[in-house]
Coordinates of N, CA and C in Angstrom, one line a residue:
Chain I
E1 N 25.3 -9.0 12.3 CA 24.6 -8.9 13.6 C 24.0 -10.3 13.9
P2 N 24.2 -10.8 15.2 CA 23.8 -12.1 15.5 C 22.3 -12.2 15.4
E3 N 21.8 -13.4 15.0 CA 20.3 -13.6 14.9 C 19.9 -14.9 15.5
V4 N 18.6 -15.0 15.8 CA 18.0 -16.2 16.2 C 17.7 -17.0 14.9
T5 N 18.1 -18.3 14.8 CA 17.7 -19.0 13.6 C 16.8 -20.2 14.0
Q6 N 16.0 -20.6 13.0 CA 15.0 -21.6 13.3 C 14.9 -22.6 12.1
T7 N 14.8 -23.9 12.4 CA 14.6 -24.9 11.3 C 13.5 -25.8 11.8
P8 N 12.7 -26.4 10.8 CA 12.7 -26.0 9.4 C 11.9 -24.7 9.3
S9 N 11.9 -24.1 8.1 CA 11.0 -22.9 7.9 C 9.6 -23.3 7.7
H10 N 9.3 -24.5 7.2 CA 7.9 -25.0 7.0 C 7.9 -26.5 7.3
Q11 N 6.9 -26.9 8.1 CA 6.8 -28.3 8.4 C 5.3 -28.7 8.2
V12 N 5.1 -29.7 7.4 CA 3.8 -30.2 7.2 C 3.7 -31.6 7.8
T13 N 2.7 -31.9 8.6 CA 2.6 -33.1 9.3 C 1.1 -33.6 9.3
Q14 N 1.0 -34.9 9.5 CA -0.4 -35.4 9.7 C -0.8 -35.3 11.2
M15 N -2.1 -35.1 11.4 CA -2.6 -35.1 12.7 C -2.2 -36.4 13.5
G16 N -1.8 -36.1 14.8 CA -1.3 -37.3 15.6 C 0.2 -37.5 15.6
Q17 N 0.9 -36.9 14.6 CA 2.3 -37.1 14.5 C 3.0 -36.2 15.5
E18 N 4.3 -36.6 15.8 CA 5.1 -35.7 16.6 C 6.0 -34.8 15.7
V19 N 6.2 -33.6 16.2 CA 7.1 -32.7 15.5 C 8.0 -32.1 16.4
I20 N 9.2 -31.8 16.0 CA 10.2 -31.1 16.7 C 10.7 -29.9 16.0
L21 N 10.5 -28.7 16.6 CA 10.9 -27.5 16.0 C 12.2 -27.0 16.7
R22 N 13.1 -26.6 15.8 CA 14.5 -26.3 16.4 C 14.8 -24.8 16.3
C23 N 15.6 -24.4 17.2 CA 16.0 -23.0 17.3 C 17.4 -22.9 17.8
V24 N 18.1 -21.9 17.3 CA 19.4 -21.6 17.8 C 19.4 -20.2 18.3
P25 N 19.3 -19.9 19.6 CA 19.2 -18.6 20.1 C 20.5 -17.8 19.8
I26 N 20.5 -16.5 20.0 CA 21.7 -15.7 20.0 C 22.7 -16.2 21.0
S27 N 24.0 -16.3 20.7 CA 24.9 -17.1 21.5 C 25.1 -16.6 22.9
N28 N 25.1 -15.3 23.2 CA 25.3 -14.8 24.6 C 24.0 -14.6 25.3
H29 N 22.9 -15.0 24.8 CA 21.6 -14.9 25.4 C 21.4 -16.1 26.4
L30 N 20.6 -15.8 27.5 CA 20.4 -16.8 28.5 C 19.0 -17.2 28.7
Y31 N 18.1 -16.3 28.1 CA 16.6 -16.5 28.3 C 16.0 -16.9 27.0
F32 N 15.2 -17.9 27.0 CA 14.7 -18.4 25.7 C 13.2 -18.6 25.8
Y33 N 12.5 -18.4 24.7 CA 11.0 -18.4 24.7 C 10.5 -19.1 23.4
W34 N 9.3 -19.6 23.5 CA 8.5 -20.0 22.3 C 7.2 -19.2 22.3
Y35 N 6.8 -18.7 21.2 CA 5.6 -18.1 21.0 C 4.9 -18.7 19.7
R36 N 3.6 -18.5 19.6 CA 3.0 -19.0 18.4 C 2.1 -17.9 17.9
Q37 N 1.8 -17.9 16.6 CA 0.8 -17.0 16.0 C 0.0 -17.7 15.0
I38 N -1.3 -17.9 15.3 CA -2.2 -18.5 14.3 C -2.5 -17.4 13.3
L39 N -2.7 -17.9 12.1 CA -2.9 -16.9 11.0 C -4.0 -15.9 11.3
G40 N -3.6 -14.6 11.2 CA -4.6 -13.6 11.4 C -4.8 -13.2 12.9
Q41 N -4.1 -13.9 13.8 CA -4.3 -13.7 15.2 C -3.0 -13.0 15.8
K42 N -3.1 -12.7 17.1 CA -1.9 -12.0 17.7 C -0.9 -13.1 18.1
V43 N 0.3 -12.6 18.4 CA 1.4 -13.5 18.9 C 1.0 -13.9 20.3
E44 N 1.2 -15.2 20.6 CA 0.8 -15.7 21.9 C 2.0 -16.4 22.6
F45 N 2.2 -16.2 23.8 CA 3.3 -16.8 24.6 C 3.0 -18.3 24.9
L46 N 4.0 -19.1 24.7 CA 3.9 -20.5 25.1 C 4.7 -20.8 26.3
V47 N 6.0 -20.6 26.3 CA 6.9 -21.0 27.4 C 8.1 -20.2 27.4
S48 N 8.7 -20.1 28.6 CA 10.0 -19.4 28.8 C 10.9 -20.4 29.5
F49 N 12.2 -20.2 29.2 CA 13.2 -21.2 29.7 C 14.5 -20.5 30.1
Y50 N 15.0 -20.9 31.3 CA 16.2 -20.3 31.8 C 16.9 -21.3 32.6
N51 N 18.2 -21.3 32.5 CA 19.0 -22.2 33.4 C 18.5 -23.7 33.3
N52 N 18.3 -24.1 32.1 CA 17.9 -25.5 31.8 C 16.6 -25.9 32.5
E53 N 15.7 -25.0 32.7 CA 14.4 -25.4 33.2 C 13.3 -24.3 32.7
I54 N 12.1 -24.8 32.7 CA 11.0 -23.9 32.3 C 10.8 -22.9 33.5
S55 N 10.7 -21.6 33.0 CA 10.4 -20.5 34.0 C 8.9 -20.3 34.1
E56 N 8.3 -20.3 33.0 CA 6.8 -20.0 33.0 C 6.2 -20.6 31.8
K57 N 5.0 -21.0 31.8 CA 4.3 -21.5 30.7 C 2.8 -21.1 30.7
S58 N 2.3 -21.0 29.5 CA 0.9 -20.5 29.3 C -0.1 -21.7 29.3
E59 N -1.4 -21.4 29.3 CA -2.4 -22.4 29.3 C -2.3 -23.3 28.0
I60 N -1.8 -22.6 26.9 CA -1.6 -23.3 25.7 C -0.6 -24.5 25.8
F61 N 0.4 -24.3 26.6 CA 1.5 -25.2 26.7 C 1.0 -26.4 27.6
D62 N 0.3 -27.3 27.0 CA -0.2 -28.4 27.8 C 0.7 -29.6 27.8
D63 N 0.3 -30.8 28.2 CA 1.2 -32.0 28.3 C 1.7 -32.4 26.9
Q64 N 1.0 -32.0 25.8 CA 1.5 -32.4 24.5 C 2.8 -31.6 24.1
F65 N 3.1 -30.6 24.8 CA 4.3 -29.8 24.5 C 5.4 -30.0 25.4
S66 N 6.6 -29.9 24.9 CA 7.8 -30.0 25.8 C 8.9 -29.2 25.1
V67 N 9.8 -28.7 26.0 CA 11.0 -28.0 25.5 C 12.2 -28.6 26.0
E68 N 13.3 -28.4 25.3 CA 14.6 -29.0 25.7 C 15.7 -28.2 25.2
R69 N 16.8 -28.1 25.9 CA 18.0 -27.5 25.4 C 19.1 -28.7 25.4
P70 N 19.1 -29.4 24.3 CA 19.9 -30.7 24.3 C 21.4 -30.5 24.3
D71 N 21.8 -29.3 23.9 CA 23.3 -29.0 23.9 C 23.4 -27.5 24.2
G72 N 24.6 -27.0 24.0 CA 24.9 -25.6 24.3 C 24.3 -24.6 23.3
S73 N 23.7 -25.1 22.2 CA 23.3 -24.1 21.2 C 21.8 -24.3 20.9
N74 N 21.3 -25.5 20.8 CA 19.9 -25.7 20.3 C 18.9 -25.6 21.4
F75 N 17.7 -25.1 21.0 CA 16.5 -25.1 21.9 C 15.4 -25.6 21.1
T76 N 14.7 -26.6 21.6 CA 13.7 -27.3 20.8 C 12.3 -27.3 21.4
L77 N 11.3 -27.3 20.6 CA 9.9 -27.4 21.0 C 9.4 -28.7 20.4
K78 N 8.9 -29.6 21.2 CA 8.3 -30.8 20.7 C 6.8 -30.8 20.9
I79 N 6.1 -31.2 19.9 CA 4.6 -31.4 20.1 C 4.4 -32.9 19.8
R80 N 3.9 -33.6 20.9 CA 3.9 -35.0 20.8 C 2.9 -35.6 19.9
S81 N 1.7 -35.1 19.9 CA 0.6 -35.6 19.0 C -0.1 -34.4 18.5
T82 N 0.2 -34.0 17.3 CA -0.3 -32.7 16.7 C -1.8 -32.8 16.5
K83 N -2.4 -31.6 16.7 CA -3.8 -31.5 16.3 C -4.0 -30.4 15.2
L84 N -5.1 -30.4 14.6 CA -5.3 -29.5 13.5 C -5.1 -28.0 14.0
E85 N -5.6 -27.8 15.3 CA -5.5 -26.4 15.8 C -4.1 -26.0 16.2
D86 N -3.1 -26.9 16.1 CA -1.7 -26.6 16.3 C -1.1 -25.9 15.1
S87 N -1.8 -25.9 14.0 CA -1.3 -25.2 12.8 C -1.1 -23.7 13.1
A88 N 0.1 -23.2 12.9 CA 0.4 -21.8 13.3 C 1.9 -21.6 12.9
M89 N 2.3 -20.3 13.1 CA 3.7 -20.0 13.0 C 4.3 -20.0 14.4
Y90 N 5.4 -20.7 14.6 CA 6.0 -20.9 15.9 C 7.3 -20.1 15.8
F91 N 7.4 -19.1 16.8 CA 8.6 -18.2 16.9 C 9.4 -18.6 18.1
C92 N 10.6 -18.7 17.9 CA 11.6 -18.8 19.1 C 12.1 -17.4 19.3
A93 N 12.4 -17.0 20.6 CA 12.9 -15.7 20.9 C 14.0 -15.9 22.0
S94 N 14.9 -15.0 22.0 CA 15.9 -15.0 23.1 C 16.2 -13.6 23.6
C95 N 16.7 -13.6 24.8 CA 16.9 -12.3 25.5 C 18.2 -12.4 26.3
R96 N 19.0 -11.3 26.2 CA 20.3 -11.3 27.0 C 20.1 -10.8 28.4
D97 N 19.4 -9.8 28.5 CA 19.3 -9.1 29.8 C 17.9 -9.1 30.3
S98 N 17.6 -9.9 31.3 CA 16.2 -10.0 31.8 C 15.6 -8.7 32.3
A99 N 16.5 -7.8 32.8 CA 16.1 -6.6 33.4 C 15.4 -5.7 32.3
I100 N 16.0 -5.8 31.1 CA 15.4 -5.0 30.0 C 14.4 -5.7 29.3
N101 N 14.5 -7.0 29.2 CA 13.5 -7.9 28.6 C 13.3 -7.7 27.1
E102 N 14.3 -7.2 26.4 CA 14.2 -7.0 24.9 C 14.4 -8.4 24.3
Q103 N 13.4 -8.9 23.7 CA 13.4 -10.3 23.1 C 13.5 -10.2 21.6
F104 N 14.4 -11.0 21.1 CA 14.7 -11.0 19.6 C 14.2 -12.3 19.1
F105 N 13.4 -12.2 18.0 CA 12.7 -13.3 17.4 C 13.4 -14.0 16.2
G106 N 13.3 -15.3 16.1 CA 13.7 -16.0 14.9 C 12.7 -15.8 13.8
P107 N 13.0 -16.3 12.6 CA 12.1 -16.2 11.4 C 10.9 -17.1 11.5
G108 N 10.8 -18.0 12.4 CA 9.6 -18.8 12.6 C 9.6 -20.1 11.8
T109 N 8.9 -21.0 12.3 CA 8.5 -22.3 11.6 C 7.0 -22.3 11.3
R110 N 6.7 -22.4 10.1 CA 5.2 -22.5 9.8 C 4.8 -24.0 9.9
L111 N 4.0 -24.3 10.8 CA 3.6 -25.7 11.0 C 2.1 -25.9 10.5
T112 N 2.0 -26.8 9.6 CA 0.7 -27.1 9.0 C 0.4 -28.5 9.4
V113 N -0.8 -28.7 10.1 CA -1.2 -30.1 10.5 C -2.4 -30.4 9.6
L114 N -2.3 -31.5 8.9 CA -3.4 -32.0 8.0 C -4.2 -33.1 8.6
Chain M
R1 N -12.0 -7.9 28.9 CA -11.2 -6.8 28.3 C -9.9 -7.3 27.8
K2 N -9.5 -6.9 26.6 CA -8.2 -7.4 26.0 C -7.1 -6.7 26.8
E3 N -6.0 -7.5 26.9 CA -4.8 -7.0 27.7 C -4.1 -5.8 27.0
V4 N -4.0 -5.9 25.7 CA -3.3 -4.8 24.9 C -4.2 -4.6 23.7
E5 N -4.7 -3.3 23.6 CA -5.6 -3.0 22.6 C -5.1 -2.0 21.6
Q6 N -5.3 -2.2 20.4 CA -4.8 -1.3 19.3 C -5.9 -1.2 18.2
D7 N -5.9 -0.1 17.6 CA -6.7 0.1 16.4 C -6.1 -0.7 15.3
P8 N -6.9 -1.6 14.7 CA -6.3 -2.5 13.7 C -5.9 -1.8 12.4
G9 N -6.5 -0.6 12.2 CA -6.3 0.1 10.9 C -7.1 -0.6 9.8
P10 N -6.7 -0.5 8.5 CA -5.4 0.0 8.1 C -5.3 1.5 8.1
F11 N -4.1 2.0 8.3 CA -3.8 3.4 8.1 C -3.1 3.5 6.7
N12 N -3.8 4.2 5.8 CA -3.2 4.4 4.5 C -2.7 5.9 4.4
V13 N -1.4 6.1 4.3 CA -0.9 7.4 4.3 C 0.0 7.6 3.1
P14 N 0.2 8.9 2.6 CA 1.1 9.1 1.6 C 2.5 9.2 2.1
E15 N 3.5 9.0 1.2 CA 4.9 9.2 1.6 C 5.1 10.5 2.2
G16 N 5.9 10.6 3.2 CA 6.2 11.9 3.8 C 5.3 12.4 4.9
A17 N 4.2 11.6 5.0 CA 3.2 12.0 6.1 C 3.7 11.6 7.5
T18 N 3.1 12.2 8.5 CA 3.3 11.8 9.9 C 2.1 11.0 10.3
V19 N 2.4 9.9 11.0 CA 1.3 9.0 11.4 C 1.5 8.6 12.8
A20 N 0.4 8.5 13.6 CA 0.5 8.2 15.0 C -0.3 7.0 15.3
F21 N 0.2 6.0 16.1 CA -0.5 4.9 16.6 C -0.6 4.9 18.1
N22 N -1.8 4.5 18.6 CA -2.0 4.4 20.0 C -2.3 3.0 20.5
C23 N -2.1 2.8 21.7 CA -2.3 1.5 22.3 C -2.6 1.7 23.8
T24 N -3.5 0.9 24.3 CA -3.8 0.9 25.7 C -3.6 -0.5 26.3
Y25 N -3.2 -0.6 27.5 CA -3.0 -1.9 28.2 C -3.8 -1.9 29.5
S26 N -4.2 -3.1 29.9 CA -5.1 -3.2 31.0 C -4.5 -3.4 32.3
N27 N -3.3 -4.0 32.3 CA -2.6 -4.4 33.6 C -1.7 -3.3 34.1
S28 N -2.2 -2.7 35.2 CA -1.4 -1.5 35.7 C 0.0 -1.9 36.3
A29 N 0.2 -3.2 36.4 CA 1.5 -3.7 36.9 C 2.5 -3.9 35.8
S30 N 2.1 -3.6 34.6 CA 3.0 -3.7 33.5 C 4.3 -2.9 33.7
Q31 N 5.4 -3.5 33.4 CA 6.7 -2.8 33.7 C 7.5 -2.4 32.4
S32 N 7.4 -3.2 31.4 CA 8.2 -2.9 30.2 C 7.3 -2.8 29.0
F33 N 7.7 -1.9 28.1 CA 6.8 -1.6 27.0 C 7.7 -1.5 25.7
F34 N 7.1 -2.0 24.6 CA 7.9 -2.0 23.3 C 7.0 -1.8 22.2
W35 N 7.5 -1.4 21.1 CA 6.9 -1.4 19.8 C 7.8 -2.4 18.9
Y36 N 7.1 -3.3 18.3 CA 7.7 -4.2 17.3 C 7.0 -3.9 16.0
R37 N 7.7 -4.2 14.9 CA 7.0 -4.2 13.6 C 7.1 -5.6 13.0
Q38 N 6.0 -6.0 12.3 CA 5.9 -7.3 11.7 C 5.5 -7.1 10.2
D39 N 6.3 -7.6 9.4 CA 6.0 -7.7 7.9 C 5.2 -9.0 7.7
C40 N 4.5 -9.0 6.6 CA 3.6 -10.1 6.3 C 4.3 -11.4 6.4
R41 N 3.8 -12.3 7.2 CA 4.3 -13.7 7.4 C 5.8 -13.7 7.8
K42 N 6.2 -12.7 8.5 CA 7.6 -12.6 9.1 C 7.5 -12.5 10.6
E43 N 8.7 -12.6 11.2 CA 8.8 -12.5 12.6 C 8.6 -11.1 13.1
P44 N 8.1 -10.9 14.4 CA 8.2 -9.5 14.9 C 9.6 -9.1 15.1
K45 N 9.9 -7.8 14.7 CA 11.2 -7.2 14.9 C 11.1 -6.1 15.9
L46 N 12.0 -6.0 16.9 CA 11.9 -5.0 17.9 C 12.3 -3.7 17.2
L47 N 11.3 -2.7 17.3 CA 11.5 -1.4 16.8 C 12.2 -0.5 17.8
M48 N 11.5 -0.4 19.0 CA 12.1 0.3 20.1 C 11.4 0.0 21.4
S49 N 12.2 0.1 22.5 CA 11.6 0.0 23.8 C 11.0 1.4 24.1
V50 N 10.1 1.4 25.0 CA 9.4 2.7 25.4 C 9.7 3.0 26.8
Y51 N 10.2 4.2 27.1 CA 10.6 4.5 28.4 C 9.6 5.6 29.0
S52 N 9.6 5.7 30.3 CA 8.7 6.6 30.9 C 8.9 8.1 30.4
S53 N 10.1 8.4 30.2 CA 10.4 9.8 29.8 C 10.2 10.0 28.3
G54 N 9.8 8.9 27.6 CA 9.6 9.0 26.1 C 11.0 8.9 25.5
N55 N 11.0 8.4 24.3 CA 12.2 8.3 23.6 C 12.1 8.3 22.1
E56 N 13.2 8.7 21.4 CA 13.1 9.0 20.0 C 14.3 8.2 19.3
D57 N 14.0 7.7 18.1 CA 15.0 7.0 17.4 C 14.8 7.4 15.9
G58 N 15.5 8.4 15.5 CA 15.4 8.9 14.1 C 14.0 9.4 13.9
R59 N 13.3 8.8 12.9 CA 11.9 9.3 12.6 C 10.8 8.8 13.6
F60 N 11.2 8.0 14.5 CA 10.3 7.3 15.4 C 10.3 7.9 16.8
T61 N 9.2 8.2 17.3 CA 9.1 8.7 18.7 C 8.0 7.9 19.5
A62 N 8.4 7.4 20.6 CA 7.5 6.6 21.5 C 7.2 7.4 22.8
Q63 N 6.0 7.3 23.2 CA 5.6 7.9 24.5 C 4.9 6.9 25.3
L64 N 5.0 7.1 26.7 CA 4.3 6.2 27.6 C 3.6 7.1 28.6
N65 N 2.4 6.8 28.9 CA 1.6 7.5 29.9 C 1.1 6.4 30.9
R66 N 1.8 6.2 32.0 CA 1.5 5.2 32.9 C 0.1 5.4 33.6
A67 N -0.2 6.7 33.9 CA -1.5 7.0 34.6 C -2.7 6.6 33.7
S68 N -2.5 6.8 32.4 CA -3.6 6.5 31.5 C -3.5 5.1 30.9
Q69 N -2.3 4.5 31.2 CA -2.0 3.1 30.6 C -2.1 3.2 29.1
Y70 N -1.3 4.0 28.5 CA -1.4 4.4 27.1 C 0.0 4.5 26.6
I71 N 0.2 4.0 25.4 CA 1.5 4.0 24.7 C 1.2 4.6 23.3
S72 N 2.2 5.4 22.8 CA 2.0 5.9 21.4 C 3.3 5.7 20.6
L73 N 3.1 5.7 19.3 CA 4.2 5.7 18.4 C 4.0 6.7 17.3
L74 N 4.9 7.6 17.1 CA 4.8 8.6 16.0 C 5.8 8.3 15.0
I75 N 5.4 8.2 13.7 CA 6.4 8.1 12.6 C 6.3 9.3 11.8
R76 N 7.5 10.0 11.7 CA 7.5 11.2 10.8 C 8.1 10.8 9.5
D77 N 7.8 11.7 8.5 CA 8.3 11.5 7.1 C 8.2 10.0 6.7
S78 N 7.1 9.5 6.6 CA 6.8 8.1 6.3 C 7.5 7.7 5.0
K79 N 8.1 6.5 5.0 CA 8.7 5.9 3.8 C 7.9 4.7 3.4
L80 N 8.0 4.4 2.1 CA 7.3 3.2 1.6 C 7.7 1.9 2.4
S81 N 9.0 1.9 2.9 CA 9.5 0.8 3.6 C 8.9 0.7 5.0
D82 N 8.2 1.7 5.5 CA 7.5 1.7 6.8 C 6.3 0.9 6.8
S83 N 5.8 0.5 5.6 CA 4.6 -0.3 5.5 C 4.8 -1.6 6.2
A84 N 3.9 -1.9 7.2 CA 4.1 -3.1 8.0 C 2.9 -3.1 9.1
T85 N 2.9 -4.1 9.9 CA 2.0 -4.1 11.1 C 2.8 -3.7 12.3
Y86 N 2.3 -2.8 13.1 CA 3.1 -2.3 14.3 C 2.4 -2.9 15.5
L87 N 3.2 -3.6 16.3 CA 2.7 -4.4 17.4 C 3.1 -3.6 18.7
C88 N 2.1 -3.4 19.5 CA 2.3 -2.8 20.8 C 2.5 -4.0 21.8
V89 N 3.5 -4.0 22.6 CA 3.9 -5.1 23.4 C 4.2 -4.7 24.8
V90 N 3.7 -5.4 25.8 CA 4.0 -5.1 27.2 C 4.5 -6.4 27.9
S91 N 5.2 -6.2 29.0 CA 5.4 -7.4 29.9 C 5.1 -6.9 31.3
H92 N 4.5 -7.8 32.0 CA 3.8 -7.4 33.3 C 4.8 -7.2 34.4
F93 N 5.9 -7.8 34.4 CA 6.9 -7.6 35.5 C 8.2 -7.4 34.9
S94 N 9.1 -6.9 35.7 CA 10.5 -6.8 35.2 C 11.1 -8.2 35.2
G95 N 12.2 -8.3 34.5 CA 12.9 -9.6 34.5 C 12.4 -10.5 33.4
N96 N 12.6 -11.8 33.6 CA 12.4 -12.8 32.6 C 10.9 -13.1 32.5
T97 N 10.1 -12.3 31.8 CA 8.7 -12.5 31.8 C 8.2 -12.5 30.3
P98 N 7.0 -13.2 30.1 CA 6.5 -13.2 28.7 C 6.1 -11.9 28.2
L99 N 6.2 -11.7 26.9 CA 5.7 -10.5 26.3 C 4.2 -10.8 25.9
V100 N 3.4 -9.7 26.1 CA 2.0 -9.7 25.8 C 1.8 -8.8 24.6
F101 N 1.3 -9.4 23.5 CA 1.2 -8.6 22.3 C -0.2 -8.1 22.0
G102 N -0.3 -6.9 21.4 CA -1.5 -6.5 20.8 C -1.6 -7.1 19.5
K103 N -2.8 -7.0 18.9 CA -3.0 -7.6 17.6 C -2.4 -6.8 16.4
G104 N -2.0 -5.6 16.7 CA -1.3 -4.8 15.7 C -2.1 -3.8 15.0
T105 N -1.4 -2.8 14.4 CA -2.0 -1.8 13.6 C -1.3 -1.8 12.3
R106 N -2.1 -2.0 11.2 CA -1.5 -2.1 9.9 C -1.3 -0.7 9.2
L107 N -0.1 -0.5 8.7 CA 0.2 0.8 8.1 C 0.6 0.5 6.6
S108 N 0.0 1.2 5.7 CA 0.4 1.2 4.3 C 0.8 2.6 3.9
V109 N 2.0 2.8 3.5 CA 2.5 4.0 3.0 C 2.5 4.0 1.5
I110 N 1.8 5.0 0.9 CA 1.5 5.0 -0.5 C 2.3 6.0 -1.3
A111 N 2.9 5.7 -2.4 CA 3.7 6.6 -3.2 C 2.8 7.7 -3.8

């Protein structure tokens, strides 16, 4: 069964450094998302992406964040200058049919900012 | 008021028991409803979509009450492998829209 994949599984970085989190959505899906989950908290929406542009973004997704689909398979989340509070699990999700909106999640990248 | 509210639990039940989780949502414009399960430090996995008429998938039954803005999940004949956190999830509009998650209800099924 096709799955969303994410790399790396764990990223440790120093405050102020840039990180790029990578995702490969399910191949016939057209709608892509990033969510994050701070330890012990609920899953929170960051950004949605369709047709090579951002569809919607949350208040969390400020100027430090950007997304890109550099080729036909990868979908990336960049954090330009990481802060301690960016430490969280970052999940990529994809969806085939927007009318149903069933989103399938990747295994996540655990980001630790020191 | 939180957008999606759930009893955090934990619910500790013996194998074979029936357990029910409830969830309320605040936005009456919500269009799509789901239950996801999340194991410790893993990704949310879609368990089932919830339809207005209610729906069943094996031991799992989901119900939606739009008038009361209430969603439920019933698990019959609980297995040890059902131990997880169950996330109530809504999206406010149809189409390509973000999912809004509850904080989850933790279930432990005990032998």
